[in-house]
């Protein structure tokens, strides 16, 4: 078999100092830009016949998902394969968490097995930081409660930059269940740091005015932003994190906030339609819009692979420096 080739465009000793990626909130603008530029270099690897580079050869990544996932888990796994790392997948149901072992003890055992990187999705906000403070392994947050989902925000801004050439000055609307969304929080941090104008759209129960403290504006009706938006990012209702419905019923939600075909006709032709997935067709987005020309929903998924390669590469390089 042919040997994986190095990627010429990557710095061999990147100026990156974090062994962990826990959230976007703590990142400097330059750090976000370094991840995006590194991801752009890795995206070219996906177009080669041999889609592998040797950057993480000999390293072991544990994909530890204590909540369900399709996109994030699969793309972290593929990203690690493409970097030539070894990968182990574990879930809450197949691990000894089921037998009462604590998250800390599980993670210490993974470290004792020489896991260099632990990618963690967990229902508790702060679980990745808890491990990062206690372990030498790199900890990558793959979504913690309603707190942050940093690689989702990074792939979202990567996709916007790829399609529209910039982030600064763009009008980005995030629509739906903001209160319970880690994707929304990470997106707000990333977009604001990169100079976008962010509007949150949803009912007062799901978009309280307190979000204005993050430097965003709030709208109560999707029709208020249709004609001006450069990007619309639609979010799923996070039923798993709501203790009760925060709006009267789904029909009411669709009436005020669903991106229907009729509403889609009012958008600028250049407006990007985004969704982190999984989508609920006919609720937050009509099928015609999800599958239409302005949708970049699957481009987001493709870009997630390059972004996660960049994050794994940069954090493991920094971990080597601190060990
Ligand atoms: N966007 C996202 O996190 O999707 P998954 O839950 O499928 O990973």
mmCIF file of C-alpha atoms and ligand atoms in Angstrom:
data_model
loop_
_atom_site.group_PDB
_atom_site.id
_atom_site.type_symbol
_atom_site.label_atom_id
_atom_site.label_comp_id
_atom_site.label_asym_id
_atom_site.label_seq_id
_atom_site.Cartn_x
_atom_site.Cartn_y
_atom_site.Cartn_z
ATOM 1 C CA UNK A 1 0.000 0.000 0.000
ATOM 2 C CA UNK A 2 1.243 3.519 -0.815
ATOM 3 C CA UNK A 3 2.504 5.581 2.137
ATOM 4 C CA UNK A 4 0.370 8.567 3.268
ATOM 5 C CA UNK A 5 1.888 11.820 2.007
ATOM 6 C CA UNK A 6 2.471 14.834 4.273
ATOM 7 C CA UNK A 7 0.458 17.962 3.500
ATOM 8 C CA UNK A 8 2.824 20.617 2.126
ATOM 9 C CA UNK A 9 0.679 23.578 3.222
ATOM 10 C CA UNK A 10 0.701 22.672 6.937
ATOM 11 C CA UNK A 11 3.154 24.324 9.331
ATOM 12 C CA UNK A 12 5.282 21.574 10.944
ATOM 13 C CA UNK A 13 5.402 23.464 14.271
ATOM 14 C CA UNK A 14 2.154 25.469 14.355
ATOM 15 C CA UNK A 15 1.920 28.360 16.772
ATOM 16 C CA UNK A 16 -0.890 26.679 18.715
ATOM 17 C CA UNK A 17 -0.758 26.195 22.493
ATOM 18 C CA UNK A 18 -4.003 24.471 23.554
ATOM 19 C CA UNK A 19 -3.977 20.737 24.184
ATOM 20 C CA UNK A 20 -7.790 20.874 24.566
ATOM 21 C CA UNK A 21 -10.635 22.439 22.592
ATOM 22 C CA UNK A 22 -13.393 23.122 25.116
ATOM 23 C CA UNK A 23 -15.308 26.031 23.587
ATOM 24 C CA UNK A 24 -15.211 29.001 21.232
ATOM 25 C CA UNK A 25 -15.695 31.523 24.035
ATOM 26 C CA UNK A 26 -12.070 31.310 25.178
ATOM 27 C CA UNK A 27 -10.498 31.351 21.686
ATOM 28 C CA UNK A 28 -8.706 34.410 20.305
ATOM 29 C CA UNK A 29 -9.694 35.553 16.801
ATOM 30 C CA UNK A 30 -6.255 34.450 15.536
ATOM 31 C CA UNK A 31 -6.797 30.964 16.938
ATOM 32 C CA UNK A 32 -10.151 30.631 15.128
ATOM 33 C CA UNK A 33 -8.496 31.804 11.920
ATOM 34 C CA UNK A 34 -5.636 29.321 12.384
ATOM 35 C CA UNK A 35 -8.118 26.438 12.696
ATOM 36 C CA UNK A 36 -9.992 27.606 9.572
ATOM 37 C CA UNK A 37 -6.767 27.981 7.548
ATOM 38 C CA UNK A 38 -5.480 24.587 8.717
ATOM 39 C CA UNK A 39 -8.862 23.049 7.794
ATOM 40 C CA UNK A 40 -8.587 24.578 4.308
ATOM 41 C CA UNK A 41 -5.221 22.836 3.868
ATOM 42 C CA UNK A 42 -6.696 19.530 5.078
ATOM 43 C CA UNK A 43 -9.711 19.860 2.769
ATOM 44 C CA UNK A 44 -7.355 19.364 -0.188
ATOM 45 C CA UNK A 45 -6.414 15.960 1.278
ATOM 46 C CA UNK A 46 -10.028 14.813 0.793
ATOM 47 C CA UNK A 47 -9.719 15.423 -2.952
ATOM 48 C CA UNK A 48 -6.669 13.138 -3.326
ATOM 49 C CA UNK A 49 -6.744 9.482 -4.372
ATOM 50 C CA UNK A 50 -5.074 8.563 -1.076
ATOM 51 C CA UNK A 51 -6.988 10.552 1.532
ATOM 52 C CA UNK A 52 -4.438 10.106 4.333
ATOM 53 C CA UNK A 53 -1.575 12.069 5.874
ATOM 54 C CA UNK A 54 0.818 10.741 8.543
ATOM 55 C CA UNK A 55 0.331 13.655 10.988
ATOM 56 C CA UNK A 56 -1.059 11.530 13.884
ATOM 57 C CA UNK A 57 0.598 8.205 13.096
ATOM 58 C CA UNK A 58 1.118 6.271 16.352
ATOM 59 C CA UNK A 59 -1.495 8.336 18.242
ATOM 60 C CA UNK A 60 -4.713 6.916 19.696
ATOM 61 C CA UNK A 61 -8.027 8.769 19.737
ATOM 62 C CA UNK A 62 -10.990 7.640 21.840
ATOM 63 C CA UNK A 63 -14.363 8.790 20.533
ATOM 64 C CA UNK A 64 -16.434 8.836 23.739
ATOM 65 C CA UNK A 65 -20.069 9.677 22.981
ATOM 66 C CA UNK A 66 -22.381 9.560 26.010
ATOM 67 C CA UNK A 67 -25.200 11.071 23.861
ATOM 68 C CA UNK A 68 -26.397 10.053 20.370
ATOM 69 C CA UNK A 69 -24.640 11.434 17.270
ATOM 70 C CA UNK A 70 -24.391 10.717 13.561
ATOM 71 C CA UNK A 71 -22.386 13.586 12.038
ATOM 72 C CA UNK A 72 -19.975 14.535 14.815
ATOM 73 C CA UNK A 73 -19.000 11.021 15.857
ATOM 74 C CA UNK A 74 -18.531 9.802 12.297
ATOM 75 C CA UNK A 75 -16.564 12.805 11.150
ATOM 76 C CA UNK A 76 -14.215 12.721 14.173
ATOM 77 C CA UNK A 77 -13.610 9.051 13.421
ATOM 78 C CA UNK A 78 -12.946 9.708 9.732
ATOM 79 C CA UNK A 79 -10.780 12.711 10.590
ATOM 80 C CA UNK A 80 -8.611 10.552 12.853
ATOM 81 C CA UNK A 81 -8.334 7.835 10.169
ATOM 82 C CA UNK A 82 -7.235 10.432 7.614
ATOM 83 C CA UNK A 83 -4.546 11.634 10.017
ATOM 84 C CA UNK A 84 -3.367 7.992 10.406
ATOM 85 C CA UNK A 85 -4.384 7.779 14.111
ATOM 86 C CA UNK A 86 -5.814 4.648 15.722
ATOM 87 C CA UNK A 87 -9.445 5.043 16.828
ATOM 88 C CA UNK A 88 -11.604 3.437 19.511
ATOM 89 C CA UNK A 89 -15.320 4.225 19.824
ATOM 90 C CA UNK A 90 -17.176 3.929 23.116
ATOM 91 C CA UNK A 91 -20.653 5.011 24.132
ATOM 92 C CA UNK A 92 -22.497 5.443 27.426
ATOM 93 C CA UNK A 93 -24.487 2.250 26.840
ATOM 94 C CA UNK A 94 -21.436 0.094 26.051
ATOM 95 C CA UNK A 95 -19.096 1.521 28.718
ATOM 96 C CA UNK A 96 -18.868 0.873 32.459
ATOM 97 C CA UNK A 97 -20.693 4.171 33.091
ATOM 98 C CA UNK A 98 -23.692 1.805 33.004
ATOM 99 C CA UNK A 99 -22.263 -0.023 36.049
ATOM 100 C CA UNK A 100 -21.845 3.123 38.108
ATOM 101 C CA UNK A 101 -18.274 4.083 37.178
ATOM 102 C CA UNK A 102 -17.768 7.853 37.265
ATOM 103 C CA UNK A 103 -16.827 9.844 34.161
ATOM 104 C CA UNK A 104 -13.507 10.736 35.825
ATOM 105 C CA UNK A 105 -12.643 7.093 36.526
ATOM 106 C CA UNK A 106 -13.619 6.034 33.004
ATOM 107 C CA UNK A 107 -11.412 8.784 31.563
ATOM 108 C CA UNK A 108 -8.472 7.962 33.883
ATOM 109 C CA UNK A 109 -8.681 4.363 32.654
ATOM 110 C CA UNK A 110 -8.649 5.561 29.035
ATOM 111 C CA UNK A 111 -5.571 7.646 29.834
ATOM 112 C CA UNK A 112 -3.945 4.603 31.493
ATOM 113 C CA UNK A 113 -4.457 2.854 28.142
ATOM 114 C CA UNK A 114 -2.459 5.714 26.550
ATOM 115 C CA UNK A 115 -5.326 7.522 24.843
ATOM 116 C CA UNK A 116 -3.669 10.640 23.400
ATOM 117 C CA UNK A 117 -6.960 12.334 22.503
ATOM 118 C CA UNK A 118 -10.426 11.912 24.041
ATOM 119 C CA UNK A 119 -13.334 13.359 22.045
ATOM 120 C CA UNK A 120 -16.235 13.729 24.475
ATOM 121 C CA UNK A 121 -19.941 14.327 23.958
ATOM 122 C CA UNK A 122 -21.836 14.514 27.235
ATOM 123 C CA UNK A 123 -25.194 15.778 28.500
ATOM 124 C CA UNK A 124 -23.550 17.783 31.312
ATOM 125 C CA UNK A 125 -22.219 21.254 30.535
ATOM 126 C CA UNK A 126 -18.600 21.412 31.695
ATOM 127 C CA UNK A 127 -17.852 17.665 31.456
ATOM 128 C CA UNK A 128 -15.005 18.195 28.905
ATOM 129 C CA UNK A 129 -13.414 20.911 31.091
ATOM 130 C CA UNK A 130 -13.681 18.624 34.125
ATOM 131 C CA UNK A 131 -11.585 16.030 32.285
ATOM 132 C CA UNK A 132 -9.204 18.551 30.694
ATOM 133 C CA UNK A 133 -8.282 19.861 34.166
ATOM 134 C CA UNK A 134 -7.414 16.352 35.374
ATOM 135 C CA UNK A 135 -5.917 14.452 32.410
ATOM 136 C CA UNK A 136 -2.823 14.809 30.226
ATOM 137 C CA UNK A 137 -4.776 13.522 27.195
ATOM 138 C CA UNK A 138 -6.117 16.160 24.798
ATOM 139 C CA UNK A 139 -9.834 16.658 25.444
ATOM 140 C CA UNK A 140 -12.012 17.795 22.532
ATOM 141 C CA UNK A 141 -15.560 18.935 23.291
ATOM 142 C CA UNK A 142 -17.992 17.283 20.859
ATOM 143 C CA UNK A 143 -20.999 18.946 22.557
ATOM 144 C CA UNK A 144 -21.637 19.382 26.301
ATOM 145 C CA UNK A 145 -25.216 19.920 27.432
ATOM 146 C CA UNK A 146 -26.518 23.301 26.277
ATOM 147 C CA UNK A 147 -23.055 24.849 26.750
ATOM 148 C CA UNK A 148 -20.894 24.604 23.588
ATOM 149 C CA UNK A 149 -20.336 22.576 20.420
ATOM 150 C CA UNK A 150 -17.147 24.239 19.204
ATOM 151 C CA UNK A 151 -16.360 22.124 16.138
ATOM 152 C CA UNK A 152 -19.928 22.686 14.845
ATOM 153 C CA UNK A 153 -19.444 26.468 15.019
ATOM 154 C CA UNK A 154 -16.024 26.184 13.375
ATOM 155 C CA UNK A 155 -17.408 24.155 10.473
ATOM 156 C CA UNK A 156 -20.280 26.623 10.179
ATOM 157 C CA UNK A 157 -18.011 29.682 9.885
ATOM 158 C CA UNK A 158 -15.683 27.711 7.571
ATOM 159 C CA UNK A 159 -18.675 27.007 5.283
ATOM 160 C CA UNK A 160 -19.822 30.637 5.326
ATOM 161 C CA UNK A 161 -16.296 31.880 4.549
ATOM 162 C CA UNK A 162 -15.944 29.310 1.747
ATOM 163 C CA UNK A 163 -19.227 30.332 0.091
ATOM 164 C CA UNK A 164 -19.363 34.078 0.755
ATOM 165 C CA UNK A 165 -15.628 34.869 1.054
ATOM 166 C CA UNK A 166 -15.842 36.565 4.456
ATOM 167 C CA UNK A 167 -17.640 36.684 7.798
ATOM 168 C CA UNK A 168 -17.153 40.330 8.789
ATOM 169 C CA UNK A 169 -20.242 42.489 8.248
ATOM 170 C CA UNK A 170 -22.525 39.604 7.228
ATOM 171 C CA UNK A 171 -26.063 39.480 8.635
ATOM 172 C CA UNK A 172 -26.533 36.041 10.159
ATOM 173 C CA UNK A 173 -29.885 34.937 11.615
ATOM 174 C CA UNK A 174 -30.029 31.951 13.966
ATOM 175 C CA UNK A 175 -33.614 30.733 14.193
ATOM 176 C CA UNK A 176 -35.364 28.515 16.714
ATOM 177 C CA UNK A 177 -34.481 26.905 20.007
ATOM 178 C CA UNK A 178 -31.569 29.072 21.120
ATOM 179 C CA UNK A 179 -31.989 28.583 24.882
ATOM 180 C CA UNK A 180 -31.240 24.848 24.835
ATOM 181 C CA UNK A 181 -28.762 24.927 21.946
ATOM 182 C CA UNK A 182 -25.002 24.467 22.368
ATOM 183 C CA UNK A 183 -24.709 25.039 18.604
ATOM 184 C CA UNK A 184 -26.257 28.499 18.988
ATOM 185 C CA UNK A 185 -23.925 29.521 21.808
ATOM 186 C CA UNK A 186 -20.776 28.415 19.985
ATOM 187 C CA UNK A 187 -22.008 30.049 16.767
ATOM 188 C CA UNK A 188 -22.723 33.338 18.518
ATOM 189 C CA UNK A 189 -19.192 33.427 19.990
ATOM 190 C CA UNK A 190 -17.550 32.545 16.665
ATOM 191 C CA UNK A 191 -19.630 34.867 14.508
ATOM 192 C CA UNK A 192 -19.312 37.841 16.871
ATOM 193 C CA UNK A 193 -15.532 37.395 17.193
ATOM 194 C CA UNK A 194 -15.242 37.317 13.376
ATOM 195 C CA UNK A 195 -17.352 40.486 12.975
ATOM 196 C CA UNK A 196 -20.778 39.219 11.834
ATOM 197 C CA UNK A 197 -24.056 40.897 12.833
ATOM 198 C CA UNK A 198 -26.091 38.208 14.568
ATOM 199 C CA UNK A 199 -29.870 38.180 15.036
ATOM 200 C CA UNK A 200 -31.562 35.474 17.096
ATOM 201 C CA UNK A 201 -35.121 34.632 16.048
ATOM 202 C CA UNK A 202 -37.600 32.766 18.218
ATOM 203 C CA UNK A 203 -40.328 33.007 20.851
ATOM 204 C CA UNK A 204 -39.476 34.729 24.134
ATOM 205 C CA UNK A 205 -39.483 31.342 25.879
ATOM 206 C CA UNK A 206 -36.665 30.049 23.645
ATOM 207 C CA UNK A 207 -34.874 33.348 22.964
ATOM 208 C CA UNK A 208 -34.905 35.403 26.172
ATOM 209 C CA UNK A 209 -33.744 39.023 25.926
ATOM 210 C CA UNK A 210 -30.765 38.145 28.143
ATOM 211 C CA UNK A 211 -28.995 36.893 24.985
ATOM 212 C CA UNK A 212 -28.632 40.563 23.976
ATOM 213 C CA UNK A 213 -25.774 40.711 26.513
ATOM 214 C CA UNK A 214 -23.771 38.619 23.999
ATOM 215 C CA UNK A 215 -23.964 41.501 21.500
ATOM 216 C CA UNK A 216 -26.767 40.102 19.329
ATOM 217 C CA UNK A 217 -30.202 41.438 18.404
ATOM 218 C CA UNK A 218 -33.426 39.519 18.965
ATOM 219 C CA UNK A 219 -36.398 39.199 16.566
ATOM 220 C CA UNK A 220 -39.713 37.529 17.343
ATOM 221 C CA UNK A 221 -40.797 36.598 13.800
ATOM 222 C CA UNK A 222 -38.814 34.944 10.991
ATOM 223 C CA UNK A 223 -40.482 37.312 8.482
ATOM 224 C CA UNK A 224 -38.540 40.191 10.065
ATOM 225 C CA UNK A 225 -35.184 38.892 8.764
ATOM 226 C CA UNK A 226 -35.975 37.123 5.479
ATOM 227 C CA UNK A 227 -35.125 39.928 3.054
ATOM 228 C CA UNK A 228 -31.948 41.159 4.748
ATOM 229 C CA UNK A 229 -30.215 37.943 5.887
ATOM 230 C CA UNK A 230 -26.962 36.800 4.266
ATOM 231 C CA UNK A 231 -27.141 33.520 6.185
ATOM 232 C CA UNK A 232 -30.011 31.746 7.953
ATOM 233 C CA UNK A 233 -29.021 29.002 10.379
ATOM 234 C CA UNK A 234 -32.037 26.937 11.469
ATOM 235 C CA UNK A 235 -32.016 24.928 14.671
ATOM 236 C CA UNK A 236 -33.942 21.859 15.736
ATOM 237 C CA UNK A 237 -36.178 21.987 18.812
ATOM 238 C CA UNK A 238 -34.024 20.293 21.468
ATOM 239 C CA UNK A 239 -36.801 18.197 23.032
ATOM 240 C CA UNK A 240 -34.201 16.126 24.926
ATOM 241 C CA UNK A 241 -33.116 19.171 26.947
ATOM 242 C CA UNK A 242 -36.585 20.712 27.505
ATOM 243 C CA UNK A 243 -38.598 19.705 30.519
ATOM 244 C CA UNK A 244 -41.803 20.913 28.803
ATOM 245 C CA UNK A 245 -42.713 22.436 25.454
ATOM 246 C CA UNK A 246 -41.683 26.080 25.310
ATOM 247 C CA UNK A 247 -44.278 26.982 22.640
ATOM 248 C CA UNK A 248 -47.998 26.066 22.308
ATOM 249 C CA UNK A 249 -47.610 23.365 19.635
ATOM 250 C CA UNK A 250 -45.644 22.474 16.499
ATOM 251 C CA UNK A 251 -48.179 24.084 14.127
ATOM 252 C CA UNK A 252 -47.838 27.357 16.007
ATOM 253 C CA UNK A 253 -44.045 27.062 15.827
ATOM 254 C CA UNK A 254 -44.119 26.428 12.059
ATOM 255 C CA UNK A 255 -46.506 29.383 11.561
ATOM 256 C CA UNK A 256 -44.074 31.861 13.143
ATOM 257 C CA UNK A 257 -40.621 30.311 12.680
ATOM 258 C CA UNK A 258 -40.643 27.572 10.007
ATOM 259 C CA UNK A 259 -38.663 28.281 6.811
ATOM 260 C CA UNK A 260 -41.416 27.330 4.380
ATOM 261 C CA UNK A 261 -41.199 27.395 0.577
ATOM 262 C CA UNK A 262 -43.172 30.686 0.509
ATOM 263 C CA UNK A 263 -40.735 32.280 2.946
ATOM 264 C CA UNK A 264 -37.774 30.894 1.012
ATOM 265 C CA UNK A 265 -38.940 32.850 -2.048
ATOM 266 C CA UNK A 266 -38.355 36.109 -0.143
ATOM 267 C CA UNK A 267 -34.664 35.411 0.566
ATOM 268 C CA UNK A 268 -31.807 37.074 -1.308
ATOM 269 C CA UNK A 269 -30.575 34.633 -3.995
ATOM 270 C CA UNK A 270 -27.149 34.681 -2.317
ATOM 271 C CA UNK A 271 -28.518 33.894 1.173
ATOM 272 C CA UNK A 272 -27.090 30.636 2.540
ATOM 273 C CA UNK A 273 -29.411 28.228 4.321
ATOM 274 C CA UNK A 274 -27.692 26.238 7.051
ATOM 275 C CA UNK A 275 -28.666 23.633 9.613
ATOM 276 C CA UNK A 276 -26.405 21.651 11.956
ATOM 277 C CA UNK A 277 -28.611 18.560 11.625
ATOM 278 C CA UNK A 278 -30.413 16.403 12.322
ATOM 279 C CA UNK A 279 -33.160 18.266 10.414
ATOM 280 C CA UNK A 280 -36.867 17.877 11.090
ATOM 281 C CA UNK A 281 -38.381 18.282 7.611
ATOM 282 C CA UNK A 282 -41.667 20.164 7.675
ATOM 283 C CA UNK A 283 -40.953 21.676 11.096
ATOM 284 C CA UNK A 284 -38.045 24.149 11.128
ATOM 285 C CA UNK A 285 -37.415 23.676 7.387
ATOM 286 C CA UNK A 286 -39.447 22.527 4.369
ATOM 287 C CA UNK A 287 -37.963 19.782 2.193
ATOM 288 C CA UNK A 288 -37.922 22.094 -0.854
ATOM 289 C CA UNK A 289 -35.661 24.488 1.052
ATOM 290 C CA UNK A 290 -33.473 21.824 2.688
ATOM 291 C CA UNK A 291 -32.759 20.251 -0.713
ATOM 292 C CA UNK A 292 -32.744 23.537 -2.680
ATOM 293 C CA UNK A 293 -29.905 25.426 -4.357
ATOM 294 C CA UNK A 294 -29.313 27.803 -1.448
ATOM 295 C CA UNK A 295 -28.918 25.003 1.084
ATOM 296 C CA UNK A 296 -25.344 24.246 2.210
ATOM 297 C CA UNK A 297 -26.421 21.679 4.806
ATOM 298 C CA UNK A 298 -24.432 18.806 3.295
ATOM 299 C CA UNK A 299 -21.457 21.096 2.533
ATOM 300 C CA UNK A 300 -21.391 21.777 6.290
ATOM 301 C CA UNK A 301 -21.073 18.044 6.938
ATOM 302 C CA UNK A 302 -18.250 17.680 4.397
ATOM 303 C CA UNK A 303 -16.411 20.666 5.887
ATOM 304 C CA UNK A 304 -16.783 19.191 9.370
ATOM 305 C CA UNK A 305 -14.287 16.513 8.402
ATOM 306 C CA UNK A 306 -11.563 19.029 7.446
ATOM 307 C CA UNK A 307 -12.277 21.182 10.497
ATOM 308 C CA UNK A 308 -12.021 18.189 12.839
ATOM 309 C CA UNK A 309 -8.771 17.092 11.188
ATOM 310 C CA UNK A 310 -7.433 20.600 11.888
ATOM 311 C CA UNK A 311 -8.541 20.529 15.539
ATOM 312 C CA UNK A 312 -7.078 17.055 16.173
ATOM 313 C CA UNK A 313 -3.810 18.021 14.469
ATOM 314 C CA UNK A 314 -3.380 21.336 16.314
ATOM 315 C CA UNK A 315 -4.346 20.086 19.785
ATOM 316 C CA UNK A 316 -2.176 16.977 19.567
ATOM 317 C CA UNK A 317 0.776 19.127 18.465
ATOM 318 C CA UNK A 318 0.278 21.335 21.551
ATOM 319 C CA UNK A 319 -0.117 18.258 23.809
ATOM 320 C CA UNK A 320 3.301 17.028 22.611
ATOM 321 C CA UNK A 321 4.821 20.372 23.714
ATOM 322 C CA UNK A 322 3.361 20.248 27.268
ATOM 323 C CA UNK A 323 4.027 16.543 28.087
HETATM 324 N N1 LIG B 1 -24.705 18.595 14.371
HETATM 325 C C1 LIG B 1 -24.558 17.551 15.198
HETATM 326 O O1 LIG B 1 -23.970 17.651 16.284
HETATM 327 O O2 LIG B 1 -25.082 16.388 14.713
HETATM 328 P P1 LIG B 1 -24.963 14.972 15.472
HETATM 329 O O3 LIG B 1 -25.782 15.072 16.713
HETATM 330 O O4 LIG B 1 -25.480 13.959 14.481
HETATM 331 O O5 LIG B 1 -23.510 14.761 15.803
#
